[in-house]
PDB file of C-alpha atoms in Angstrom:
ATOM      1  CA  GLY I 473      16.287  -4.581  11.839  1.00 54.00           C
ATOM      2  CA  ALA I 474      13.058  -5.887  12.679  1.00 78.00           C
ATOM      3  CA  GLY I 475      10.969  -4.005  10.349  1.00 94.00           C
ATOM      4  CA  VAL I 476      11.304  -1.792   6.831  1.00 97.00           C
ATOM      5  CA  SER I 477      13.165   1.197   6.885  1.00 97.00           C
ATOM      6  CA  GLN I 478      13.294   4.183   4.889  1.00 97.00           C
ATOM      7  CA  SER I 479      15.752   7.136   4.524  1.00 97.00           C
ATOM      8  CA  PRO I 480      15.366  10.056   4.547  1.00 98.00           C
ATOM      9  CA  SER I 481      12.478  10.344   5.795  1.00 96.00           C
ATOM     10  CA  ASN I 482      11.951  13.709   5.242  1.00 97.00           C
ATOM     11  CA  LYS I 483      13.654  15.535   2.361  1.00 98.00           C
ATOM     12  CA  VAL I 484      13.260  19.014   1.023  1.00 98.00           C
ATOM     13  CA  THR I 485      14.741  20.081  -2.170  1.00 98.00           C
ATOM     14  CA  GLU I 486      14.531  22.303  -5.176  1.00 98.00           C
ATOM     15  CA  LYS I 487      13.073  21.851  -8.291  1.00 98.00           C
ATOM     16  CA  GLY I 488      15.548  20.290 -10.761  1.00 98.00           C
ATOM     17  CA  LYS I 489      17.955  18.672  -8.200  1.00 98.00           C
ATOM     18  CA  ASP I 490      18.510  14.786  -7.734  1.00 98.00           C
ATOM     19  CA  VAL I 491      17.354  13.073  -4.893  1.00 98.00           C
ATOM     20  CA  GLU I 492      17.281   9.156  -3.602  1.00 98.00           C
ATOM     21  CA  LEU I 493      15.622   7.790  -1.532  1.00 98.00           C
ATOM     22  CA  ARG I 494      16.733   4.312   0.574  1.00 98.00           C
ATOM     23  CA  CYS I 495      14.522   1.178   1.779  1.00 98.00           C
ATOM     24  CA  ASP I 496      16.179  -1.535   3.524  1.00 97.00           C
ATOM     25  CA  PRO I 497      13.643  -4.434   3.749  1.00 96.00           C
ATOM     26  CA  ILE I 498      13.536  -6.708   5.903  1.00 95.00           C
ATOM     27  CA  SER I 499      15.861  -9.409   6.161  1.00 93.00           C
ATOM     28  CA  GLY I 500      15.340 -12.916   3.690  1.00 90.00           C
ATOM     29  CA  HIS I 501      12.641 -10.234   1.893  1.00 92.00           C
ATOM     30  CA  THR I 502      12.764 -11.602  -1.198  1.00 90.00           C
ATOM     31  CA  ALA I 503       9.660  -9.161  -2.672  1.00 91.00           C
ATOM     32  CA  LEU I 504      10.099  -5.243  -2.984  1.00 93.00           C
ATOM     33  CA  TYR I 505       7.565  -2.692  -4.045  1.00 94.00           C
ATOM     34  CA  TRP I 506       7.384   0.945  -3.730  1.00 96.00           C
ATOM     35  CA  TYR I 507       4.707   3.009  -3.647  1.00 96.00           C
ATOM     36  CA  ARG I 508       3.992   6.771  -4.191  1.00 96.00           C
ATOM     37  CA  GLN I 509       1.126   8.203  -2.205  1.00 94.00           C
ATOM     38  CA  SER I 510      -0.074  12.469  -2.793  1.00 91.00           C
ATOM     39  CA  LEU I 511      -1.746  13.493  -0.120  1.00 85.00           C
ATOM     40  CA  GLY I 512      -5.218  12.045   0.393  1.00 80.00           C
ATOM     41  CA  GLN I 513      -4.675   9.591  -2.414  1.00 84.00           C
ATOM     42  CA  GLY I 514      -4.199   5.726  -2.378  1.00 88.00           C
ATOM     43  CA  LEU I 515      -0.993   4.160  -3.540  1.00 92.00           C
ATOM     44  CA  GLU I 516       0.441   4.627  -6.898  1.00 93.00           C
ATOM     45  CA  PHE I 517       2.314   1.485  -7.761  1.00 93.00           C
ATOM     46  CA  LEU I 518       5.645   2.942  -9.089  1.00 95.00           C
ATOM     47  CA  ILE I 519       7.978  -0.311  -9.345  1.00 94.00           C
ATOM     48  CA  TYR I 520       8.576  -4.413  -7.821  1.00 91.00           C
ATOM     49  CA  PHE I 521      11.532  -5.704  -7.118  1.00 92.00           C
ATOM     50  CA  GLN I 522      11.703 -10.145  -7.226  1.00 89.00           C
ATOM     51  CA  GLY I 523      15.420 -10.365  -5.965  1.00 89.00           C
ATOM     52  CA  ASN I 524      17.849  -8.376  -7.118  1.00 89.00           C
ATOM     53  CA  SER I 525      15.443  -8.506 -10.545  1.00 89.00           C
ATOM     54  CA  ALA I 526      12.849  -5.801 -11.509  1.00 87.00           C
ATOM     55  CA  PRO I 527       9.649  -7.858 -13.390  1.00 81.00           C
ATOM     56  CA  ASP I 528       7.890  -5.290 -13.027  1.00 80.00           C
ATOM     57  CA  LYS I 529       8.449  -1.084 -14.034  1.00 83.00           C
ATOM     58  CA  SER I 530       5.033   0.234 -15.506  1.00 84.00           C
ATOM     59  CA  GLY I 531       4.635   2.279 -13.049  1.00 91.00           C
ATOM     60  CA  LEU I 532       7.352   4.374 -13.000  1.00 94.00           C
ATOM     61  CA  PRO I 533       6.228   7.611 -14.103  1.00 93.00           C
ATOM     62  CA  SER I 534       8.779   9.221 -16.227  1.00 94.00           C
ATOM     63  CA  ASP I 535      11.994   8.068 -17.350  1.00 94.00           C
ATOM     64  CA  ARG I 536      13.525  10.655 -14.019  1.00 97.00           C
ATOM     65  CA  PHE I 537      12.963   7.566 -11.915  1.00 97.00           C
ATOM     66  CA  SER I 538      15.098   4.713 -11.829  1.00 96.00           C
ATOM     67  CA  ALA I 539      15.229   2.421  -8.555  1.00 96.00           C
ATOM     68  CA  GLU I 540      17.495   0.051  -8.203  1.00 95.00           C
ATOM     69  CA  ARG I 541      18.151  -3.079  -6.012  1.00 95.00           C
ATOM     70  CA  THR I 542      21.872  -4.541  -4.637  1.00 89.00           C
ATOM     71  CA  GLY I 543      22.345  -8.053  -3.213  1.00 87.00           C
ATOM     72  CA  GLY I 544      18.740  -8.978  -2.994  1.00 83.00           C
ATOM     73  CA  SER I 545      18.143  -6.330  -0.203  1.00 92.00           C
ATOM     74  CA  VAL I 546      18.691  -2.364  -0.105  1.00 96.00           C
ATOM     75  CA  SER I 547      16.852  -0.377  -2.940  1.00 97.00           C
ATOM     76  CA  THR I 548      17.212   3.000  -4.065  1.00 98.00           C
ATOM     77  CA  LEU I 549      14.693   5.770  -5.802  1.00 98.00           C
ATOM     78  CA  THR I 550      16.062   7.707  -7.571  1.00 98.00           C
ATOM     79  CA  ILE I 551      14.434  10.723  -9.222  1.00 98.00           C
ATOM     80  CA  GLN I 552      16.569  12.982 -11.408  1.00 98.00           C
ATOM     81  CA  ARG I 553      15.676  16.669 -12.254  1.00 98.00           C
ATOM     82  CA  THR I 554      12.642  16.605  -9.762  1.00 98.00           C
ATOM     83  CA  GLN I 555       9.198  18.666 -10.495  1.00 97.00           C
ATOM     84  CA  GLN I 556       6.801  19.431  -7.954  1.00 96.00           C
ATOM     85  CA  GLU I 557       4.954  17.105  -9.003  1.00 96.00           C
ATOM     86  CA  ASP I 558       6.940  14.224  -7.947  1.00 97.00           C
ATOM     87  CA  SER I 559       6.161  16.166  -3.732  1.00 97.00           C
ATOM     88  CA  ALA I 560       4.598  13.064  -2.581  1.00 96.00           C
ATOM     89  CA  VAL I 561       5.179  10.027   0.432  1.00 96.00           C
ATOM     90  CA  TYR I 562       6.944   7.300  -1.018  1.00 97.00           C
ATOM     91  CA  LEU I 563       6.463   4.325   0.461  1.00 97.00           C
ATOM     92  CA  CYS I 564       8.240   1.077  -0.035  1.00 97.00           C
ATOM     93  CA  ALA I 565       7.577  -2.594   1.324  1.00 96.00           C
ATOM     94  CA  SER I 566       8.670  -5.924   1.072  1.00 94.00           C
ATOM     95  CA  ARG I 567       7.077  -8.856   1.457  1.00 91.00           C
ATOM     96  CA  THR I 568       8.272 -12.949   1.045  1.00 87.00           C
ATOM     97  CA  GLY I 569       8.346 -14.316  -2.092  1.00 70.00           C
ATOM     98  CA  GLU I 570       5.664 -17.408  -1.594  1.00 66.00           C
ATOM     99  CA  GLY I 571       3.312 -14.822  -2.271  1.00 64.00           C
ATOM    100  CA  VAL I 572       0.781 -15.929   0.607  1.00 76.00           C
ATOM    101  CA  ALA I 573       1.351 -13.158   3.760  1.00 83.00           C
ATOM    102  CA  GLY I 574       0.926  -9.187   3.707  1.00 90.00           C
ATOM    103  CA  ALA I 575       3.462  -6.577   2.446  1.00 93.00           C
ATOM    104  CA  PHE I 576       5.432  -4.967   5.854  1.00 95.00           C
ATOM    105  CA  PHE I 577       5.086  -1.061   4.572  1.00 96.00           C
ATOM    106  CA  GLY I 578       8.381   1.621   6.033  1.00 97.00           C
ATOM    107  CA  GLN I 579       7.631   4.707   7.072  1.00 95.00           C
ATOM    108  CA  GLY I 580       7.649   6.225   4.549  1.00 96.00           C
ATOM    109  CA  THR I 581      10.047   9.900   3.018  1.00 97.00           C
ATOM    110  CA  ARG I 582       8.247  12.503   2.776  1.00 96.00           C
ATOM    111  CA  LEU I 583       9.133  14.805  -1.348  1.00 98.00           C
ATOM    112  CA  THR I 584       9.022  17.787  -0.732  1.00 98.00           C
ATOM    113  CA  VAL I 585       9.980  19.601  -3.724  1.00 98.00           C
ATOM    114  CA  VAL I 586      10.331  23.232  -3.762  1.00 97.00           C
TER     115      VAL I 586
ATOM    116  CA  SER K1430      -6.835   2.112 -13.764  1.00 41.00           C
ATOM    117  CA  GLN K1431      -6.880   1.013 -10.256  1.00 46.00           C
ATOM    118  CA  GLN K1432      -7.500  -2.939  -9.386  1.00 66.00           C
ATOM    119  CA  GLY K1433      -9.317  -2.604  -5.400  1.00 72.00           C
ATOM    120  CA  GLU K1434     -12.006   0.831  -5.186  1.00 82.00           C
ATOM    121  CA  GLU K1435     -13.412   0.703  -1.854  1.00 85.00           C
ATOM    122  CA  ASP K1436     -16.698   2.410  -0.939  1.00 86.00           C
ATOM    123  CA  PRO K1437     -17.304   4.466   0.690  1.00 91.00           C
ATOM    124  CA  GLN K1438     -15.038   7.016   0.312  1.00 91.00           C
ATOM    125  CA  ALA K1439     -15.207   8.007   3.977  1.00 94.00           C
ATOM    126  CA  LEU K1440     -17.645   6.981   7.116  1.00 96.00           C
ATOM    127  CA  SER K1441     -18.184   8.097   9.928  1.00 96.00           C
ATOM    128  CA  ILE K1442     -19.543   6.329  13.146  1.00 96.00           C
ATOM    129  CA  GLN K1443     -20.076   6.909  16.939  1.00 97.00           C
ATOM    130  CA  GLU K1444     -17.836   4.440  19.033  1.00 97.00           C
ATOM    131  CA  GLY K1445     -19.466   1.082  19.968  1.00 97.00           C
ATOM    132  CA  GLU K1446     -21.326   1.199  16.351  1.00 97.00           C
ATOM    133  CA  ASN K1447     -20.107  -1.544  13.291  1.00 98.00           C
ATOM    134  CA  ALA K1448     -17.959  -0.396  10.515  1.00 97.00           C
ATOM    135  CA  THR K1449     -18.458  -1.616   7.396  1.00 97.00           C
ATOM    136  CA  MET K1450     -16.153  -1.557   4.069  1.00 97.00           C
ATOM    137  CA  ASN K1451     -16.476  -2.797   1.032  1.00 96.00           C
ATOM    138  CA  CYS K1452     -14.004  -3.703  -2.034  1.00 95.00           C
ATOM    139  CA  SER K1453     -14.628  -4.136  -5.325  1.00 94.00           C
ATOM    140  CA  TYR K1454     -12.003  -5.156  -7.681  1.00 93.00           C
ATOM    141  CA  LYS K1455     -11.342  -6.316 -12.006  1.00 91.00           C
ATOM    142  CA  THR K1456      -9.641  -9.511 -12.153  1.00 89.00           C
ATOM    143  CA  SER K1457      -9.188 -13.032 -11.141  1.00 90.00           C
ATOM    144  CA  ILE K1458      -6.898 -12.769  -7.614  1.00 91.00           C
ATOM    145  CA  ASN K1459      -4.770 -14.400  -5.679  1.00 91.00           C
ATOM    146  CA  ASN K1460      -5.950 -13.098  -3.105  1.00 92.00           C
ATOM    147  CA  LEU K1461      -6.351  -9.818  -1.302  1.00 94.00           C
ATOM    148  CA  GLN K1462      -5.558  -8.592   1.480  1.00 95.00           C
ATOM    149  CA  TRP K1463      -6.999  -5.549   3.944  1.00 96.00           C
ATOM    150  CA  TYR K1464      -4.473  -2.932   5.622  1.00 97.00           C
ATOM    151  CA  ARG K1465      -4.782   0.451   8.242  1.00 97.00           C
ATOM    152  CA  GLN K1466      -2.878   3.728   7.518  1.00 96.00           C
ATOM    153  CA  ASN K1467      -2.409   6.274  10.278  1.00 91.00           C
ATOM    154  CA  SER K1468      -1.728   9.569   9.335  1.00 79.00           C
ATOM    155  CA  GLY K1469      -0.690   9.598   6.008  1.00 67.00           C
ATOM    156  CA  ARG K1470       2.668   7.278   6.673  1.00 79.00           C
ATOM    157  CA  GLY K1471       3.222   3.342   6.725  1.00 85.00           C
ATOM    158  CA  LEU K1472       0.344   1.224   6.160  1.00 94.00           C
ATOM    159  CA  VAL K1473      -0.131  -1.710   8.333  1.00 96.00           C
ATOM    160  CA  HIS K1474      -1.285  -4.941   7.135  1.00 96.00           C
ATOM    161  CA  LEU K1475      -4.935  -6.612   8.655  1.00 97.00           C
ATOM    162  CA  ILE K1476      -5.585  -9.552   7.347  1.00 96.00           C
ATOM    163  CA  LEU K1477      -5.421 -11.581   4.277  1.00 95.00           C
ATOM    164  CA  ILE K1478      -8.183 -13.643   2.453  1.00 96.00           C
ATOM    165  CA  ARG K1479      -7.633 -16.375  -0.269  1.00 94.00           C
ATOM    166  CA  SER K1480      -9.750 -16.772  -4.021  1.00 94.00           C
ATOM    167  CA  ASN K1481     -10.965 -19.613  -1.758  1.00 95.00           C
ATOM    168  CA  GLU K1482     -11.884 -18.588   0.974  1.00 96.00           C
ATOM    169  CA  ARG K1483     -15.070 -16.719   1.826  1.00 97.00           C
ATOM    170  CA  GLU K1484     -14.731 -15.766   5.045  1.00 98.00           C
ATOM    171  CA  LYS K1485     -12.123 -14.854   7.558  1.00 97.00           C
ATOM    172  CA  HIS K1486     -12.186 -13.540  11.342  1.00 96.00           C
ATOM    173  CA  SER K1487      -9.058 -11.998  12.341  1.00 96.00           C
ATOM    174  CA  GLY K1488     -10.131  -9.772  16.370  1.00 97.00           C
ATOM    175  CA  ARG K1489     -12.761  -7.782  15.910  1.00 97.00           C
ATOM    176  CA  LEU K1490     -12.404  -7.672  11.733  1.00 98.00           C
ATOM    177  CA  ARG K1491     -14.806 -10.081   9.450  1.00 98.00           C
ATOM    178  CA  VAL K1492     -13.296  -9.789   6.294  1.00 98.00           C
ATOM    179  CA  THR K1493     -16.040 -11.565   3.292  1.00 98.00           C
ATOM    180  CA  LEU K1494     -14.437 -11.831  -0.196  1.00 98.00           C
ATOM    181  CA  ASP K1495     -17.736 -13.045  -3.127  1.00 97.00           C
ATOM    182  CA  THR K1496     -15.675 -14.040  -6.083  1.00 96.00           C
ATOM    183  CA  SER K1497     -18.442 -14.202  -8.418  1.00 96.00           C
ATOM    184  CA  LYS K1498     -18.990 -10.630  -7.551  1.00 95.00           C
ATOM    185  CA  LYS K1499     -15.363  -9.468  -7.367  1.00 95.00           C
ATOM    186  CA  SER K1500     -16.345  -7.840  -3.717  1.00 96.00           C
ATOM    187  CA  SER K1501     -15.307  -8.285  -0.563  1.00 97.00           C
ATOM    188  CA  SER K1502     -15.888  -6.582   2.709  1.00 97.00           C
ATOM    189  CA  LEU K1503     -14.488  -5.737   5.784  1.00 98.00           C
ATOM    190  CA  LEU K1504     -16.456  -5.241   9.550  1.00 98.00           C
ATOM    191  CA  ILE K1505     -14.872  -3.615  12.375  1.00 98.00           C
ATOM    192  CA  THR K1506     -17.503  -4.754  15.134  1.00 98.00           C
ATOM    193  CA  ALA K1507     -17.659  -2.684  18.371  1.00 98.00           C
ATOM    194  CA  SER K1508     -15.208   0.591  16.912  1.00 97.00           C
ATOM    195  CA  ARG K1509     -13.039   2.651  19.196  1.00 97.00           C
ATOM    196  CA  ALA K1510     -11.857   5.591  18.543  1.00 96.00           C
ATOM    197  CA  ALA K1511      -8.484   4.625  18.516  1.00 95.00           C
ATOM    198  CA  ASP K1512      -9.824   2.722  14.858  1.00 97.00           C
ATOM    199  CA  THR K1513      -9.707   5.973  12.953  1.00 97.00           C
ATOM    200  CA  ALA K1514      -7.563   5.947  10.104  1.00 96.00           C
ATOM    201  CA  SER K1515      -7.729   5.026   6.369  1.00 95.00           C
ATOM    202  CA  TYR K1516      -8.732   1.595   5.408  1.00 96.00           C
ATOM    203  CA  PHE K1517      -7.391   0.137   1.906  1.00 95.00           C
ATOM    204  CA  CYS K1518      -7.966  -3.608   0.177  1.00 95.00           C
ATOM    205  CA  ALA K1519      -5.108  -5.276  -1.941  1.00 94.00           C
ATOM    206  CA  THR K1520      -5.888  -7.162  -4.777  1.00 92.00           C
ATOM    207  CA  ASP K1521      -2.740 -10.035  -5.428  1.00 87.00           C
ATOM    208  CA  LEU K1522      -3.215 -11.512  -9.183  1.00 83.00           C
ATOM    209  CA  SER K1523      -0.667 -13.679  -8.587  1.00 74.00           C
ATOM    210  CA  GLY K1524       2.449 -14.527  -5.978  1.00 61.00           C
ATOM    211  CA  ASN K1525       4.518 -12.738  -8.150  1.00 68.00           C
ATOM    212  CA  THR K1526       2.697  -9.189  -8.994  1.00 77.00           C
ATOM    213  CA  PRO K1527       2.611  -6.443  -7.439  1.00 84.00           C
ATOM    214  CA  LEU K1528      -0.301  -5.382  -4.626  1.00 89.00           C
ATOM    215  CA  VAL K1529      -2.255  -3.111  -6.182  1.00 89.00           C
ATOM    216  CA  PHE K1530      -4.516  -0.916  -3.651  1.00 91.00           C
ATOM    217  CA  GLY K1531      -7.881   0.819  -3.852  1.00 88.00           C
ATOM    218  CA  LYS K1532      -7.938   4.876  -3.132  1.00 89.00           C
ATOM    219  CA  GLY K1533      -9.099   3.786   0.759  1.00 92.00           C
ATOM    220  CA  THR K1534     -11.914   4.525   3.196  1.00 95.00           C
ATOM    221  CA  ARG K1535     -11.803   7.032   5.654  1.00 95.00           C
ATOM    222  CA  LEU K1536     -13.118   5.885   8.703  1.00 97.00           C
ATOM    223  CA  SER K1537     -13.979   8.144  11.668  1.00 97.00           C
ATOM    224  CA  VAL K1538     -14.672   7.202  15.260  1.00 97.00           C
ATOM    225  CA  ILE K1539     -15.834   9.332  16.970  1.00 96.00           C
ATOM    226  CA  ALA K1540     -16.073   9.251  20.874  1.00 91.00           C
TER     227      ALA K1540
END
């Protein structure tokens, strides 16, 4: 596609359930980022991929959070045993690997844990 | 802690006025970027300034970078109601590290 695509756009889940969020980056972009944003707040870094490897997982808030990227393309962020504090907008971004270009963001997935 | 911190947190101006937002950061950077966010969803990249540049222009946007003070500013000239959004700075430490965002400045332009 022309831009970064995230699905679903909105997700309501019950506390304790697992959720999977998907990110389809721009074709050819080797770098992929996941961020979390609570209402009215800044972007909290979660994880970064360069190709299929994740050199920086330092932002994952707990071991309930995991992410993978396959084929240097699609990435999924999985949250196990969701808690109410996981409610936020999850944003994905991609960019070329050269590091002198801006990142392109998807529209995010709004996760609500009830 | 956040690498970039924007100032002010919120700014309200009249249409036609200029808006200035500032960003301070803590460590050496490869480049600094400014983004805009409408309605709490995806961010849009506005402009990138490299560590060896001091000023950059793009349309009504003017960005300055002072690496000695570890600070940057974003100036929007002749603001319009459509400029109402949140603006974030993001620092890029190297080509292979994540972008680190500040908490943003919420700009309201009143028609």
